[in-house]
Short mmCIF file of C-alpha atoms in Angstrom, two decimals:
data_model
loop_
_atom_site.label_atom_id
_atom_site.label_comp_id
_atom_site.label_asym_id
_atom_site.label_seq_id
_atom_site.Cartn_x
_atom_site.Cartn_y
_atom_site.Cartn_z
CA UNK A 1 -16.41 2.58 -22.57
CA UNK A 2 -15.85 6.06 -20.67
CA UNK A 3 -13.76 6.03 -17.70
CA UNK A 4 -13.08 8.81 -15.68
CA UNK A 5 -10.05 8.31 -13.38
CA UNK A 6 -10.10 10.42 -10.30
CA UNK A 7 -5.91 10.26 -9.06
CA UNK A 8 -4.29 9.47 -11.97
CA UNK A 9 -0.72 10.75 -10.99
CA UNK A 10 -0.43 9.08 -7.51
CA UNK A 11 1.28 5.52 -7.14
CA UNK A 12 -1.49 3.02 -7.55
CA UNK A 13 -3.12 5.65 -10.01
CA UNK A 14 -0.25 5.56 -12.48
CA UNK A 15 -0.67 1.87 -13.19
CA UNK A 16 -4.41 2.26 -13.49
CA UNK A 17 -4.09 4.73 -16.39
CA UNK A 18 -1.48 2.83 -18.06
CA UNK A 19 -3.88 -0.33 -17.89
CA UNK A 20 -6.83 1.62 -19.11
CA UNK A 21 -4.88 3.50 -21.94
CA UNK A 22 -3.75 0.03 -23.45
CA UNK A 23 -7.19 -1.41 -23.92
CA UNK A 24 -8.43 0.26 -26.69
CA UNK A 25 -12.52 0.28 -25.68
CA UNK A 26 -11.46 2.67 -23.23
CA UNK A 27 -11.90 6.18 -23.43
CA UNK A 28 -10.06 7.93 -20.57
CA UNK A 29 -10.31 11.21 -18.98
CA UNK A 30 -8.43 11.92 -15.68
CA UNK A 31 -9.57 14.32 -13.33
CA UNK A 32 -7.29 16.22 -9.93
CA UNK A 33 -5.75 18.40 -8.93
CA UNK A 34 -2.79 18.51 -10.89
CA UNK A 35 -1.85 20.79 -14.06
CA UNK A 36 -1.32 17.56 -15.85
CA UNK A 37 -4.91 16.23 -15.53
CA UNK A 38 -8.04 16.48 -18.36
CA UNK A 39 -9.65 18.70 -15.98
CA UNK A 40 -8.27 20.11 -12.62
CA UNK A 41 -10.72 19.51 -9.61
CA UNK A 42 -10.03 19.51 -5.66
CA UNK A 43 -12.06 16.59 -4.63
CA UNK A 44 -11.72 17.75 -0.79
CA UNK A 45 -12.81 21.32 -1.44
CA UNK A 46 -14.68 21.33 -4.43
CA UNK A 47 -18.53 21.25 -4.38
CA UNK A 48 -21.04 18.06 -5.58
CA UNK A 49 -22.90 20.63 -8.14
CA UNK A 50 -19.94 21.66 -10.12
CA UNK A 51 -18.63 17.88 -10.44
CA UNK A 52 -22.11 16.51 -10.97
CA UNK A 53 -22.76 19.19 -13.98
CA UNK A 54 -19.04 17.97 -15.12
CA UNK A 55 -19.91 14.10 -14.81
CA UNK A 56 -23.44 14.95 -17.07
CA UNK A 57 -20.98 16.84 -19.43
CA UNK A 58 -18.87 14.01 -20.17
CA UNK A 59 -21.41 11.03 -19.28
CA UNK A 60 -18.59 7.80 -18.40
CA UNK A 61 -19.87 4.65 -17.34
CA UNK A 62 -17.28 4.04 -14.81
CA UNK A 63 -15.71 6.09 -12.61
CA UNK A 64 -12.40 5.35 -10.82
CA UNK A 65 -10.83 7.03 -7.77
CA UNK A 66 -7.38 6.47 -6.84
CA UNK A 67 -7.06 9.63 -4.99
CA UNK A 68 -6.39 9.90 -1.56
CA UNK A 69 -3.81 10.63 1.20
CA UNK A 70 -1.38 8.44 3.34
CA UNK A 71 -0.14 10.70 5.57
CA UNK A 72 -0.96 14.00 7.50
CA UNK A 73 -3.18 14.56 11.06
CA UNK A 74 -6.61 13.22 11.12
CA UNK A 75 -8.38 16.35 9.69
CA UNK A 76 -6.38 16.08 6.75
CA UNK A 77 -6.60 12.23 6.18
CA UNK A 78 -10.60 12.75 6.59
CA UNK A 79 -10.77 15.69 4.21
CA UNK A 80 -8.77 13.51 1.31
CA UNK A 81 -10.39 9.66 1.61
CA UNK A 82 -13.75 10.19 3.33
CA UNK A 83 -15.06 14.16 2.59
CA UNK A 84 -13.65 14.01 -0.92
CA UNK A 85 -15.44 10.40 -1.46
CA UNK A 86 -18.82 11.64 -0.18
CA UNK A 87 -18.73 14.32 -2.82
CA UNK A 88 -18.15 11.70 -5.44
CA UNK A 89 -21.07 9.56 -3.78
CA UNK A 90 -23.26 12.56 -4.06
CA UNK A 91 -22.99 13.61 -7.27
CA UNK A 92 -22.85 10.46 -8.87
CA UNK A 93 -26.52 10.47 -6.80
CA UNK A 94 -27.34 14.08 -8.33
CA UNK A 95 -26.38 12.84 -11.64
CA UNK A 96 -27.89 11.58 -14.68
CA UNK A 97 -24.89 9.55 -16.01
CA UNK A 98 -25.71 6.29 -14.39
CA UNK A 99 -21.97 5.70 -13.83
CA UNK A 100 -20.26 2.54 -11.91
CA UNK A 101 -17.77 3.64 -9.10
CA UNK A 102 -14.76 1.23 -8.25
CA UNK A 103 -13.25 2.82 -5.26
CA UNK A 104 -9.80 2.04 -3.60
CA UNK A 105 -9.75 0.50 -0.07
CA UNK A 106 -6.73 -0.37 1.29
CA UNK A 107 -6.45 -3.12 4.01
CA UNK A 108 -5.58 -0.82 6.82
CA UNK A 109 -9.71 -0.80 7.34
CA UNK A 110 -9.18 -4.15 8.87
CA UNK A 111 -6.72 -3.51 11.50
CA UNK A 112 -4.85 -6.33 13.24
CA UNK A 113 -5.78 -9.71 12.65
CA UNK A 114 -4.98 -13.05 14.28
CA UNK A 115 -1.52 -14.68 13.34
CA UNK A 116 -1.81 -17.52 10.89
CA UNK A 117 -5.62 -16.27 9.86
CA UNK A 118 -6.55 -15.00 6.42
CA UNK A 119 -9.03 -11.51 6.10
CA UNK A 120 -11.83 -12.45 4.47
CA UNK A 121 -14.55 -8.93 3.34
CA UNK A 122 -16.43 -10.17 5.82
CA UNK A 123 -14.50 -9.81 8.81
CA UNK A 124 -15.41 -6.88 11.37
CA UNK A 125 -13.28 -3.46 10.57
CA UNK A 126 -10.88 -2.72 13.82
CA UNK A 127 -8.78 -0.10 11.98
CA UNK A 128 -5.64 0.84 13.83
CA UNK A 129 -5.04 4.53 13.14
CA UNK A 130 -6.44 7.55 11.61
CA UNK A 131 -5.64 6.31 8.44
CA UNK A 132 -7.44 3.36 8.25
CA UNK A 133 -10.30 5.06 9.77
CA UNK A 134 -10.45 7.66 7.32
CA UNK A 135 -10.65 4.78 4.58
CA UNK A 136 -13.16 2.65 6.02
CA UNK A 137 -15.72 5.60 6.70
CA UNK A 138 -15.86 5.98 2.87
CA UNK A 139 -15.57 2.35 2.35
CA UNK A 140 -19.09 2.80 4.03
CA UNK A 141 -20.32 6.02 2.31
CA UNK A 142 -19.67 3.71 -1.07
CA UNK A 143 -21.63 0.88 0.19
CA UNK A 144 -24.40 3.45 1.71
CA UNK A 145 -24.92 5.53 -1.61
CA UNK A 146 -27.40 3.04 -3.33
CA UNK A 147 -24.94 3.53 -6.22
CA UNK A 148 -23.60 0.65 -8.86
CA UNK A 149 -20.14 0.34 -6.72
CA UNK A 150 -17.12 -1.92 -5.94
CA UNK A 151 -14.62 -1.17 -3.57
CA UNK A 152 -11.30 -2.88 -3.95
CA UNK A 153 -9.53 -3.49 0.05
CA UNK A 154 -6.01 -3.10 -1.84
CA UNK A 155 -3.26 -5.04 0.38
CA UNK A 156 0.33 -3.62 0.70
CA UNK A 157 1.36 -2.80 -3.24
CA UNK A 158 4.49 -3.30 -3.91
CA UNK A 159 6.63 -2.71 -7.87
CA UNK A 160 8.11 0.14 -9.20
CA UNK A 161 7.15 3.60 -7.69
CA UNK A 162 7.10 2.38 -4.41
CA UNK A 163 7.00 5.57 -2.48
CA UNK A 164 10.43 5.86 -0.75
CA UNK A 165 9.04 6.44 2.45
CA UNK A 166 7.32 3.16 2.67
CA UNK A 167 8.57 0.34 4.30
CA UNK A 168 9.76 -1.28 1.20
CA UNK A 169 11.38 2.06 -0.12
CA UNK A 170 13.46 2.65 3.46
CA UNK A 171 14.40 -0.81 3.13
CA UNK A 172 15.93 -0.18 -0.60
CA UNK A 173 17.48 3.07 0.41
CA UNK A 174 18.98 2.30 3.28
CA UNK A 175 20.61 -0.82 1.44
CA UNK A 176 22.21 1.83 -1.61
CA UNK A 177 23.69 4.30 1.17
CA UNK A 178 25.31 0.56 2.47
CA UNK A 179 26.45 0.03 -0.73
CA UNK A 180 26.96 3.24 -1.69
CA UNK A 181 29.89 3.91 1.12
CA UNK A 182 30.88 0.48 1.11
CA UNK A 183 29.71 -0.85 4.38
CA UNK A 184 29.87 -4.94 4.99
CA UNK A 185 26.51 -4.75 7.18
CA UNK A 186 23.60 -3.25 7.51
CA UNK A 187 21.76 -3.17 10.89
CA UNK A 188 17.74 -2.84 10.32
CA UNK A 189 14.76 -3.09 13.15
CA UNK A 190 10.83 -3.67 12.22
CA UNK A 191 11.62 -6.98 9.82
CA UNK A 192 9.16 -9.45 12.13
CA UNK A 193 6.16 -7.83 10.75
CA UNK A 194 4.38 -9.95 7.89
CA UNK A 195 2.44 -8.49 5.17
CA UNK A 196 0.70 -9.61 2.00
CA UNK A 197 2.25 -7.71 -0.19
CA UNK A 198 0.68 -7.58 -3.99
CA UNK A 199 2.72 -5.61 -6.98
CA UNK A 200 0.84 -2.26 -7.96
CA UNK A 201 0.79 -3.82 -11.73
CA UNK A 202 -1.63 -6.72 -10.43
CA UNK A 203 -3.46 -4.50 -8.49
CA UNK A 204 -3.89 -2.15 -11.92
CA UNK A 205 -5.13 -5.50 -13.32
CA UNK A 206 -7.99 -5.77 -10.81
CA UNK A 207 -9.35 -2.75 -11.14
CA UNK A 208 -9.44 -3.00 -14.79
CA UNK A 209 -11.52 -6.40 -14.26
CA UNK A 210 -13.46 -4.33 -11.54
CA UNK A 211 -14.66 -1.71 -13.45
CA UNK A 212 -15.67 -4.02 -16.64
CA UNK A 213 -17.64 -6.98 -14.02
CA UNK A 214 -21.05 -6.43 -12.19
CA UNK A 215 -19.48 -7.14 -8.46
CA UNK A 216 -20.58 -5.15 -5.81
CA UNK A 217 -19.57 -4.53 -2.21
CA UNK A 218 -16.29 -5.18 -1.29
CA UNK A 219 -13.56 -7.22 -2.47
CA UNK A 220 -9.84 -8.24 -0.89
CA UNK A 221 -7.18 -7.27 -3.37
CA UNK A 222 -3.85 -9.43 -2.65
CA UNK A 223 -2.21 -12.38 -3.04
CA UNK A 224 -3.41 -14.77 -0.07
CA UNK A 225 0.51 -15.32 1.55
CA UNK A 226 1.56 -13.03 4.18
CA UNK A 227 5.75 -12.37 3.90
CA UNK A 228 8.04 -11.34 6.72
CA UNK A 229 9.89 -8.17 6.08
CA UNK A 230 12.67 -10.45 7.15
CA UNK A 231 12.30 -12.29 4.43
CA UNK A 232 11.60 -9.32 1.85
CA UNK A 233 14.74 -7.86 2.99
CA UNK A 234 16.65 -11.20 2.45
CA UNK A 235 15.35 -11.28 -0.82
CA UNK A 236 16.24 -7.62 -2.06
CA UNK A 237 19.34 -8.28 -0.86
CA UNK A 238 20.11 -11.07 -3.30
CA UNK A 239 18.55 -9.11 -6.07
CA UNK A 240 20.69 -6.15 -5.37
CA UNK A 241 23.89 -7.90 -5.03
CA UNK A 242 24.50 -7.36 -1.66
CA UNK A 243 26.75 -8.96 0.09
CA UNK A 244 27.36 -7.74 3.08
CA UNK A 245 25.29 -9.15 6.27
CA UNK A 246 21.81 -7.89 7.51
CA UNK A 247 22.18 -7.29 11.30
CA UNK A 248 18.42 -7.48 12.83
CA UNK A 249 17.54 -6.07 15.78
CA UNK A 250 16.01 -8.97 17.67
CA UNK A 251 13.98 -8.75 20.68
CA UNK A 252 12.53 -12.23 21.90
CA UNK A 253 9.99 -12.66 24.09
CA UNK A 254 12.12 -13.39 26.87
CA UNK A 255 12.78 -9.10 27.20
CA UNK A 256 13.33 -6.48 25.47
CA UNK A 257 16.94 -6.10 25.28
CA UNK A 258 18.81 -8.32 22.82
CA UNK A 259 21.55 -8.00 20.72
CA UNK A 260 21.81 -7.92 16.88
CA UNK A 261 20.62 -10.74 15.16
CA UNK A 262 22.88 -11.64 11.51
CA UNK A 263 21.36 -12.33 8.72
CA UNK A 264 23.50 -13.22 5.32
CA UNK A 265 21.37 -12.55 1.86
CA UNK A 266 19.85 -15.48 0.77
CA UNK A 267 19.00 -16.90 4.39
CA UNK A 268 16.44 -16.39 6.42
CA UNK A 269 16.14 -15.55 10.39
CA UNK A 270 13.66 -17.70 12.25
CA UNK A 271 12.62 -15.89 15.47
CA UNK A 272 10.16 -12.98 15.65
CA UNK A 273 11.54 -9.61 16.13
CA UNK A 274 11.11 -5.85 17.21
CA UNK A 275 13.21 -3.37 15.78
CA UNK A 276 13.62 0.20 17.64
CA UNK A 277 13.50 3.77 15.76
CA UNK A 278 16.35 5.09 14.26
CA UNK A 279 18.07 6.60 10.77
CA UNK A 280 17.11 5.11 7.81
CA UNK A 281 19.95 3.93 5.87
CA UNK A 282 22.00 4.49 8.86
CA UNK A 283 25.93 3.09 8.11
CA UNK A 284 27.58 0.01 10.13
CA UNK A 285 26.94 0.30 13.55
CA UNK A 286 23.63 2.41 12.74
CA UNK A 287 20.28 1.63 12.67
CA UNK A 288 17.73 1.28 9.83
CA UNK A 289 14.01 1.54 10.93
CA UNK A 290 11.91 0.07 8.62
CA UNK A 291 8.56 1.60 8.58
CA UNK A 292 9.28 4.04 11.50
CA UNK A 293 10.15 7.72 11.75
CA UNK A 294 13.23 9.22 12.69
CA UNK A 295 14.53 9.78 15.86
CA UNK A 296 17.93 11.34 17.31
CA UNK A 297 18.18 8.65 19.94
CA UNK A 298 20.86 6.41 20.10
CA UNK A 299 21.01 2.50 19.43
CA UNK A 300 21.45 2.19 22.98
CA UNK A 301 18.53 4.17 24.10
CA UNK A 302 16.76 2.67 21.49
CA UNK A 303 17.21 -1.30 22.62
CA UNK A 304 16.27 0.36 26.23
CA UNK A 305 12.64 1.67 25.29
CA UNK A 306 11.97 -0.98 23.24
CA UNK A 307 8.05 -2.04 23.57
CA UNK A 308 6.61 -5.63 23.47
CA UNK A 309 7.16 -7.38 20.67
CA UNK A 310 3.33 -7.12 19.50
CA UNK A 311 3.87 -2.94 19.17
CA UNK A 312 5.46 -3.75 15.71
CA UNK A 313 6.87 0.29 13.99
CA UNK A 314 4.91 -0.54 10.74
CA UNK A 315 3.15 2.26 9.88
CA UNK A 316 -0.11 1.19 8.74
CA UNK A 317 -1.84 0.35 12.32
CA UNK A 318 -2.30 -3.28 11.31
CA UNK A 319 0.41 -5.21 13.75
CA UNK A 320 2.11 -7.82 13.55
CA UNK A 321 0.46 -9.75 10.83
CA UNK A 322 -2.35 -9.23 7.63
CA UNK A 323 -2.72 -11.63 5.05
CA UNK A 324 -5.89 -11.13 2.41
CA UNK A 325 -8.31 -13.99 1.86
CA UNK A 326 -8.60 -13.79 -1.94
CA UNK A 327 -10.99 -16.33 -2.85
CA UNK A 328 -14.21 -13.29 -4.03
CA UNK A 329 -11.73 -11.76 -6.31
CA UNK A 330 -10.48 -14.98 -7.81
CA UNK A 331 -14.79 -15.91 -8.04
CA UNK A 332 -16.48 -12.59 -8.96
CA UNK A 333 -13.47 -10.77 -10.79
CA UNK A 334 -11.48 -13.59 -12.37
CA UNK A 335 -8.56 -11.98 -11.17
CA UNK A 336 -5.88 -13.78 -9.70
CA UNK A 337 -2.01 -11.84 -8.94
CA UNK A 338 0.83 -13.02 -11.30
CA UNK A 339 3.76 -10.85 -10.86
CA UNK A 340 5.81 -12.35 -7.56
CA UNK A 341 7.80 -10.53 -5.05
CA UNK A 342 11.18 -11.10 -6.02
CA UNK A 343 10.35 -9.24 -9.26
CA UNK A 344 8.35 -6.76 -7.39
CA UNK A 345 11.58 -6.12 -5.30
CA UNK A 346 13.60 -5.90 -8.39
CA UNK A 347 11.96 -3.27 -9.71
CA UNK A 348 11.82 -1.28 -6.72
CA UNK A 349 15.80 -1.62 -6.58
CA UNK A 350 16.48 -0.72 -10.26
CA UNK A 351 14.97 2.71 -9.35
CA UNK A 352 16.69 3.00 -5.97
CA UNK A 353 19.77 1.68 -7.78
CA UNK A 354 19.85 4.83 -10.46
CA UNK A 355 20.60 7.29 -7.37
CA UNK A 356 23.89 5.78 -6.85
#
C-alpha cells in the first residue's frame, strides 16, 4: 500500500511515520515543508494543480495529513488547518489516483461539554476559539468533498514529544526548575480542568487502523475517562520523584479569593479549582500556570482578578471538562487505547528530566 503522509515531522506526525515505516506493506512518502521531507510542498500556499499532477505521479491509496497549526491569530490558524485542507480536498477531486484521506481532527471542534457527559461524533460542534474553528471548517470540507475520507477528532495526546508549551509540558518543566534549585513546593493554578487525555503512540495506532478500514465520517479518538490535571500532576509527581508538596491555587465557589491549596505526590485534592496566570516553573512562593500565558503580575494581583471558576486558563477553548465517547472507534476501527497515563507521563518526564 502507498501512503503519502502530509506532516510527518510535527508531534502527532512523528508517531504516524514510525507506525507506517514498521509495517512492511507500506510504502511511505512524506510530503511538507521541511528540507527533510520526500518532496517539499507548502500546503497553505501551494496550488491544487501542482499537488494534483504530484498525487497522479506517485498514485498512493491513502493519504494522511498531520499537518497543521496550534497557535498563531486566526488568519494564520485558517491558512494552515482549513485553506491548506481544501487544497488537499481539491486535488484529490482533480485527481485520478482514487486515494483515501484520513484527516486529523482534534476535539477542540466540540467545544465545552456538560460535566460528567461523554462526546459522542454526533454531538453539535460549539468550538471555543479560533483554533477549534479553524479545525472543524475542514472537518467539514472533508466530509463535503464526496471523497473516500475519515477524519479522526484526536483528544488531548499525551507521550513523549509533548510540546513543552502544552499543558502537560509546563507542568513537567516547571516541576525540573523545582527540582532543579531545590525547592520543597511547587505552587501551580489551572489543575481543576479535566481532559481525556490519549498517548500520541495510541493515537499513531488509530490512524494506522484508519487508513487500512472502510470507515467514513468522523470518529472520536481517546480513551473514554476524563482526568483532572490535579490528578495528572499528582501522578508526574510520583513518577519524577518529587517530593516536595504541590501548592494549588484553589478558588471555591464561595469567591474568588482563596488561599493555596497542598497537595503531597501521591494524593489527590478533592475540590474544583481556578488557577490565575503567572511564570511557569515559577520557584516557592511563585506561581506555575498550567496552560496559560505569561504575565508580569503578581500572585497577589493574580488571586484578585481571578474569574469564575467555569473560565478555566486551558488553552484549547473547551472548559472545564471533555471526555471522548469511544464506542465508533472501538466498532468500526477495532481500535481500542492501551498505553495509560502514568506511562504517558513518564515519558514526558524522562525528556524533561535530560535538561537538568
Amino acid at each position: 500500500m502507498r501512503v503519502l503522509l502530509i506532516g510527518a515531522n510535527g508531534y502527532l506526525g512523528r508517531y504516524v511515520a514510525d507506525r507506517l515505516l514498521a509495517d512492511p506493506a507500506v510504502q511511505l512518502t512524506a510530503l511538507g515543508r521541511g528540507d527533510d521531507a520526500d518532496v517539499r510542498f507548502d500546503l497553505a500556499t501551494g496550488s491544487p494543480g501542482a499537488l494534483t499532477r504530484f498525487l497522479d505521479a506517485v498514485h498512493p491509496g491513502v493519504v494522511i495529513n498531520c499537518a497543521g497549526a496550534t497557535r498563531g491569530g486566526a488568519r494564520e490558524l485558517t491558512r494552515h488547518n482549513t485553506v491548506a485542507v481544501a487544497t488537499i480536498c481539491e486535488s484529490l477531486r482533480r485527481s485520478g489516483c482514487g486515494a483515501r484521506l484520513v484527516q486529523l481532527g482534534c476535539s477542540s471542534e466540540y467545544g465545552p461539554s456538560q460535566p460528567g457527559s461523554s462526546t459522542a461524533e454526533d454531538a453539535v460542534p460549539r468550538p471555543g476559539g479560533p483554533y477549534g474553528v479553524s479545525k472543524l471548517a475542514a472537518t467539514e470540507l472533508v466530509l463535503g468533498s464526496g471523497l473516500d475520507a475519515v477524519v479522526l477528532r484526536v483528544f488531548s495526546p499525551v507521550g513523549p514529544g509533548t510540546p513543552a508549551g502544552s499543558p502537560l509540558g509546563r507542568l513537567a518543566e516547571a516541576m525540573r526548575r523545582a527540582m532543579q534549585s531545590g525547592d520543597g513546593e511547587l505552587k501551580l493554578s489551572g489543575l481543576g480542568v479535566q481532559r481525556d487525555f490519549v498517548d500520541v503512540r495510541d493515537v499513531a495506532r488509530a490512524v494506522h487502523a484508519a487508513s487500512l478500514s472502510a470507515a467514513q465520517g468522523v470518529v472520536n479518538i481517546g480513551t473514554g475517562r476524563a482526568v483532572r490535571l490535579r490528578d495528572a500532576a499528582a501522578v508526574l509527581a510520583r513518577v519524577a520523584g518529587f517530593g516536595g508538596a504541590l501548592h494549588e491555587l484553589d478558588v471555591p465557589h464561595g469567591g474568588p479569593h482563596a488561599g493555596p491549596q497542598q497537595t503531597h505526590p501521591g494524593t489527590h485534592g478533592h475540590h474544583g479549582s481556578h488557577g490565575s496566570h503567572g511564570h511557569p516553573g515559577a520557584r516557592s512562593g511563585g506561581l506555575a500556570a498550567i496552560g496559560a500565558p505569561r504575565s508580569e503580575a503578581t500572585p497577589e494581583q493574580l488571586a484578585a482578578a481571578a474569574p469564575p471558576p467555569a473560565a478555566y486558563p486551558y488553552p484549547d477553548g473547551c472548559g472545564a471538562w471533555q471526555q471522548a465517547d469511544v464506542r465508533t472507534a472501538r466498532d468500526r476501527l477495532g481500535w481500542r487505547p492501551r498505553i495509560n497515563l502514568e506511562e504517558s507521563l513518564a515519558d514526558i518526564w524522562m525528556e524533561a528530566a535530560c535538561r537538568i
